[in-house]
Coordinates of C-alpha atoms in Angstrom, one line a residue:
X2 CA -6.8 7.2 -15.3
X3 CA -10.0 9.8 -14.7
X4 CA -11.6 10.3 -11.0
X5 CA -15.0 9.3 -13.6
X6 CA -13.6 6.1 -14.5
X7 CA -12.9 5.3 -10.3
X8 CA -15.8 6.4 -9.2
X9 CA -17.5 3.6 -11.8
X10 CA -15.3 0.9 -10.4
X11 CA -16.3 1.6 -7.4
X12 CA -19.7 2.1 -7.6
X13 CA -19.9 -1.4 -9.6
X14 CA -18.1 -2.7 -6.6
X15 CA -20.8 -1.6 -4.6
X16 CA -23.6 -2.7 -6.6
X17 CA -22.2 -6.5 -7.8
X18 CA -19.7 -7.0 -5.1
X19 CA -17.2 -8.1 -7.1
X20 CA -15.2 -5.9 -9.8
X21 CA -12.5 -7.6 -12.3
X22 CA -10.0 -5.0 -13.8
X23 CA -8.9 -5.7 -17.5
X24 CA -5.2 -5.1 -18.6
X25 CA -4.0 -7.0 -15.6
X26 CA -4.1 -9.9 -13.6
X27 CA -5.2 -8.2 -10.4
X28 CA -9.4 -8.0 -9.8
X29 CA -11.0 -5.8 -6.9
X30 CA -13.4 -7.4 -4.6
X31 CA -15.8 -6.4 -1.7
X32 CA -16.5 -8.7 0.7
X33 CA -18.1 -8.2 4.3
X34 CA -17.2 -4.9 4.5
X35 CA -13.7 -5.1 3.8
X36 CA -12.8 -3.7 0.0
X37 CA -10.1 -6.0 -1.6
X38 CA -7.8 -5.2 -4.2
X39 CA -5.8 -8.1 -5.4
X40 CA -2.5 -7.9 -6.9
X41 CA -0.7 -10.3 -9.3
X42 CA 1.2 -12.9 -8.0
X43 CA 4.0 -13.4 -9.7
X44 CA 5.4 -9.9 -10.4
X45 CA 7.6 -9.3 -7.1
X46 CA 11.1 -9.5 -8.1
X47 CA 14.2 -11.2 -5.8
X48 CA 17.9 -11.4 -7.1
X49 CA 19.2 -14.9 -6.8
X50 CA 22.7 -14.3 -5.6
X51 CA 23.7 -17.8 -5.6
X52 CA 22.4 -18.6 -8.3
X53 CA 22.7 -15.3 -10.3
X54 CA 19.2 -15.3 -11.3
X55 CA 15.8 -13.4 -11.0
X56 CA 13.2 -14.9 -9.2
X57 CA 9.8 -13.7 -9.6
X58 CA 6.4 -14.3 -7.8
X59 CA 5.8 -16.7 -4.6
X60 CA 9.1 -17.2 -4.0
X61 CA 10.2 -13.5 -3.7
X62 CA 10.4 -12.0 -1.0
X63 CA 9.0 -8.8 -2.4
X64 CA 5.8 -10.2 -3.4
X65 CA 2.3 -8.4 -2.6
X66 CA -0.4 -10.3 -2.9
X67 CA -3.3 -8.4 -2.1
X68 CA -4.2 -4.9 -0.1
X69 CA -7.7 -4.4 1.9
X70 CA -9.3 -1.0 3.4
X71 CA -12.3 -0.6 5.6
X72 CA -14.5 2.1 6.7
X73 CA -16.0 1.9 10.3
X74 CA -18.1 4.4 12.1
X75 CA -14.9 5.9 13.7
X76 CA -11.9 4.9 11.7
X77 CA -10.5 3.8 8.5
X78 CA -8.2 0.1 8.5
X79 CA -6.1 -0.6 5.9
X80 CA -4.8 -4.1 6.0
X81 CA -1.6 -5.7 3.9
X82 CA -0.6 -9.5 2.7
X83 CA 2.8 -9.8 1.1
X84 CA 6.1 -11.5 1.2
X85 CA 8.0 -8.9 2.5
X86 CA 8.2 -8.2 6.4
X87 CA 8.0 -5.8 8.6
X88 CA 11.4 -6.0 9.7
X89 CA 12.8 -5.5 6.4
X90 CA 14.8 -7.4 4.1
X91 CA 18.4 -7.2 4.6
X92 CA 21.0 -6.3 1.9
X93 CA 24.6 -5.1 2.1
X94 CA 24.4 -1.9 -0.3
X95 CA 21.4 -0.9 0.3
X96 CA 20.4 2.4 2.3
X97 CA 20.8 1.3 6.1
X98 CA 21.6 -1.7 4.9
X99 CA 17.8 -2.9 4.5
X100 CA 14.9 -2.9 2.3
X101 CA 11.6 -1.9 4.0
X102 CA 8.2 -0.9 2.8
X103 CA 7.7 3.0 1.7
X104 CA 4.6 4.6 3.1
X105 CA 1.1 3.9 1.9
X106 CA 0.3 7.6 -0.1
X107 CA -3.3 8.3 -0.3
X108 CA -4.6 10.8 -2.9
X109 CA -7.9 12.4 -2.2
X110 CA -7.1 15.5 -4.7
X111 CA -6.1 14.8 -8.1
X112 CA -7.1 11.0 -8.9
X113 CA -6.0 11.4 -12.7
X114 CA -2.6 12.2 -11.8
X115 CA -0.1 11.7 -8.8
X116 CA 2.4 14.1 -9.6
X117 CA -0.5 17.0 -9.5
X118 CA -1.3 16.2 -6.1
X119 CA 2.0 16.7 -4.5
X120 CA 2.1 18.7 -1.7
X121 CA -1.5 17.8 -1.1
X122 CA -1.2 14.0 -0.9
X123 CA -1.4 12.5 2.9
X124 CA 0.9 9.1 3.8
X125 CA 1.3 6.6 6.3
X126 CA 4.2 5.7 8.0
X127 CA 4.2 2.2 9.2
X128 CA 7.0 0.7 8.7
X129 CA 9.5 2.0 11.9
X130 CA 12.4 0.4 9.6
X131 CA 12.2 2.3 6.2
X132 CA 13.9 5.2 5.1
X133 CA 11.4 8.3 5.7
X134 CA 13.1 11.2 6.8
X135 CA 11.0 13.8 7.7
X136 CA 11.6 16.0 11.3
X137 CA 8.3 16.5 13.1
X138 CA 8.8 19.1 16.2
X139 CA 5.6 19.4 18.7
X140 CA 5.6 22.2 21.2
X141 CA 4.2 21.5 25.1
X142 CA 3.6 24.3 27.5
X143 CA 3.1 24.2 31.0
X144 CA 2.5 27.0 33.6
X145 CA 4.8 27.3 36.3
X146 CA 3.6 28.2 39.9
X147 CA 4.3 31.9 39.0
X148 CA 1.8 31.6 35.8
X149 CA 5.1 32.1 33.7
X150 CA 4.2 29.8 30.4
X151 CA 7.3 27.6 29.4
X152 CA 7.0 26.5 25.8
X153 CA 9.1 23.1 25.6
X154 CA 10.0 21.9 21.8
X155 CA 10.2 18.2 20.9
X156 CA 11.6 17.1 17.8
X157 CA 11.3 13.7 16.4
X158 CA 12.3 12.0 13.3
X159 CA 9.2 10.4 11.4
X160 CA 7.0 9.1 13.7
X161 CA 4.8 6.3 12.9
X162 CA 1.3 7.8 12.1
X163 CA -0.5 10.2 9.4
X164 CA 0.7 13.3 7.2
X165 CA -0.8 15.7 5.8
X166 CA 0.5 18.4 2.8
X167 CA 3.3 15.4 1.8
X168 CA 5.7 15.4 -1.1
X169 CA 7.0 12.0 -1.8
X170 CA 10.3 10.8 -3.3
X171 CA 11.9 7.6 -5.1
X172 CA 14.3 5.9 -3.0
X173 CA 14.7 3.2 -5.6
X174 CA 18.2 3.7 -6.6
X175 CA 19.5 3.8 -3.1
X176 CA 18.1 0.4 -2.8
X177 CA 19.0 -1.8 -5.4
X178 CA 15.8 -1.1 -7.2
X179 CA 14.2 -0.2 -10.8
X180 CA 15.1 3.2 -11.9
X181 CA 11.5 2.6 -13.3
X182 CA 8.0 1.4 -13.6
X183 CA 8.8 0.3 -17.5
X184 CA 12.1 -1.0 -16.3
X185 CA 10.4 -3.4 -13.4
X186 CA 7.9 -4.8 -15.9
X187 CA 10.3 -5.7 -19.0
X188 CA 12.4 -7.7 -16.6
X189 CA 9.4 -9.6 -14.9
X190 CA 8.3 -10.1 -18.3
X191 CA 11.6 -11.7 -19.1
X192 CA 11.4 -14.1 -16.1
X193 CA 8.0 -15.3 -17.2
X194 CA 6.1 -12.6 -14.3
X195 CA 3.1 -10.2 -15.4
X196 CA 3.4 -7.0 -14.1
X197 CA 0.7 -5.1 -12.2
X198 CA -0.3 -2.2 -9.7
X199 CA -3.1 -3.5 -8.7
X200 CA -6.3 -1.4 -9.3
X201 CA -3.9 -0.1 -12.1
X202 CA -1.8 -1.6 -15.0
X203 CA 1.9 -1.6 -14.6
X204 CA 1.9 0.9 -17.7
X205 CA -0.5 4.0 -16.7
X206 CA -0.5 7.8 -17.0
X207 CA -1.3 8.1 -13.4
X208 CA 2.3 7.9 -12.3
X209 CA 4.2 7.8 -15.8
X210 CA 5.5 4.4 -17.5
X211 CA 9.0 6.0 -17.3
X212 CA 9.1 7.3 -13.9
X213 CA 10.8 5.2 -10.8
X214 CA 8.3 4.3 -8.3
X215 CA 7.5 6.9 -5.0
X216 CA 8.2 5.0 -2.5
X217 CA 8.7 7.5 0.6
X218 CA 7.5 10.9 1.7
X219 CA 10.2 13.9 1.1
X220 CA 8.3 16.1 3.6
X221 CA 4.7 16.5 5.1
X222 CA 2.9 17.1 8.8
X223 CA 2.5 14.8 11.0
X224 CA -1.7 14.7 12.2
X225 CA -2.1 11.9 14.3
X226 CA -0.8 8.1 15.2
X227 CA -2.3 5.1 14.0
X228 CA -2.7 1.5 16.1
X229 CA -0.7 -1.5 14.1
X230 CA -2.8 -4.1 14.2
X231 CA -1.4 -8.1 13.9
X232 CA -3.0 -10.8 11.9
X233 CA -5.6 -12.1 14.6
X234 CA -7.1 -8.4 14.7
X235 CA -8.2 -8.0 11.4
X236 CA -9.2 -11.5 11.4
X237 CA -11.8 -10.3 14.1
X238 CA -12.5 -7.5 11.9
X239 CA -13.3 -10.2 9.2
X240 CA -10.5 -10.1 7.1
X241 CA -9.9 -12.9 4.7
X242 CA -7.0 -12.7 1.9
X243 CA -7.2 -16.2 1.8
X244 CA -10.5 -16.2 0.2
X245 CA -8.7 -14.6 -2.9
X246 CA -6.1 -17.0 -2.6
X247 CA -3.9 -14.4 -0.9
X248 CA -1.3 -16.6 0.8
X249 CA 1.6 -13.9 1.6
X250 CA 3.7 -14.8 4.6
X251 CA 2.8 -11.7 6.4
X252 CA -0.6 -9.8 7.0
X253 CA -0.8 -6.9 8.8
X254 CA -2.5 -3.8 9.3
X255 CA -2.8 -0.5 10.8
X256 CA -6.4 1.9 11.9
X257 CA -6.6 5.9 11.5
X258 CA -9.0 7.9 13.3
X259 CA -11.6 8.5 10.8
X260 CA -11.7 12.4 11.4
X261 CA -8.0 12.5 10.3
X262 CA -8.9 12.0 6.7
X263 CA -10.7 13.8 4.2
X264 CA -14.0 12.6 2.8
X265 CA -14.2 11.6 -0.8
X266 CA -12.3 8.9 -3.0
X267 CA -8.6 7.8 -3.1
X268 CA -6.0 6.6 -4.7
X269 CA -4.0 4.6 -2.4
X270 CA -0.1 3.5 -3.6
X271 CA 2.4 1.5 -1.6
X272 CA 5.7 -0.2 -2.7
X273 CA 9.0 -1.7 -1.7
X274 CA 11.7 0.7 -1.2
X275 CA 13.2 -0.7 -4.1
X276 CA 10.1 -0.8 -6.6
X277 CA 10.5 -4.8 -6.5
X278 CA 6.6 -4.6 -6.3
X279 CA 3.8 -2.5 -5.7
X280 CA -0.1 -2.0 -5.3
X281 CA -2.4 0.6 -5.9
X282 CA -6.0 0.5 -4.3
X283 CA -9.2 2.9 -5.4
X284 CA -11.2 3.7 -2.6
X285 CA -13.5 5.9 -0.8
X286 CA -14.0 7.1 3.2
X287 CA -17.5 8.6 2.4
X288 CA -19.6 6.1 3.4
X289 CA -19.3 2.6 6.1
X290 CA -18.9 -0.3 4.3
X291 CA -21.9 -1.8 2.8
X292 CA -22.8 -5.4 3.4
X293 CA -25.5 -6.5 1.7
X294 CA -23.9 -8.3 -1.0
X295 CA -21.8 -10.0 1.0
X296 CA -22.4 -13.1 0.0
X297 CA -22.6 -12.6 -3.7
X298 CA -19.0 -11.3 -3.5
X299 CA -17.6 -14.1 -1.3
X300 CA -19.0 -16.8 -4.3
X301 CA -17.0 -14.6 -6.7
X302 CA -13.8 -14.8 -4.4
X303 CA -14.2 -18.3 -4.2
X304 CA -14.7 -18.9 -7.7
X305 CA -11.6 -16.2 -9.0
X306 CA -9.6 -18.5 -6.2
X307 CA -10.4 -21.5 -8.3
X308 CA -9.8 -20.2 -11.5
X309 CA -6.2 -19.0 -10.2
X310 CA -5.4 -22.4 -8.7
X311 CA -6.5 -23.8 -12.5
X312 CA -4.3 -21.7 -13.8
X313 CA -1.4 -22.4 -11.5
X314 CA -2.0 -26.0 -12.0
X315 CA -2.1 -25.9 -15.7

């Protein structure tokens, strides 16, 4: 999808307070300063070993319901609503015997192609249980009583925080996952689900339909820390996934110093490490959130929730 198209989407959202994406069940809204992307509610998969069948949708521990962001004067806040816990999903045979969230990847460089932006991506590691393995070396200098400078180097493995100059990799093959977006969408359809990636259709040129989900950082430079936020913290900032009937078991988020990110349009992507679900969100860090159309957006969100409930009841 071209940058021009994403800019059109964002402009429409700011003007009308609501944005419907065709070609999938996902929709995007702007409400009270928050920019929401609501994913399909029936494309997160989980294998039910007892009954030997694939579970999809709200009963799956891997269902992603929505993602949101808000630009404040000094920070950018991201929020996630999902059935996947930050403690991960225990599974013998997965790397570290656990499947977790991958890293949230931000592409400010090339919104037409994820691969073309490699080495220029930003990423946020927010899940301490995931498989990301990036070595971070920090140096501190001290001066002794004789004026001699001593440099101490400390090595950490993937501390939580924001990284720049990022390259990514897929870890689906070591986490009992799908080999490609196409395989995931095909298996979801077999059990009556409908796959999407939030603001993108499952079949898209941005990633490539026959490629595996890019789940984790492979390399990058540590830029700064993040502040983890619980559901109550996010409610205090006005977050409300429930108005879109996004009722995942877990809501959490994190904030970043706004000055650490570029100013401009971005595409954010997040996958479970197995590729059982993922979500993509288009946004911009250019201007703090407009709120003039919040009332229109709330009404649109309520209408969307009612339509989804009626569809589920039918």
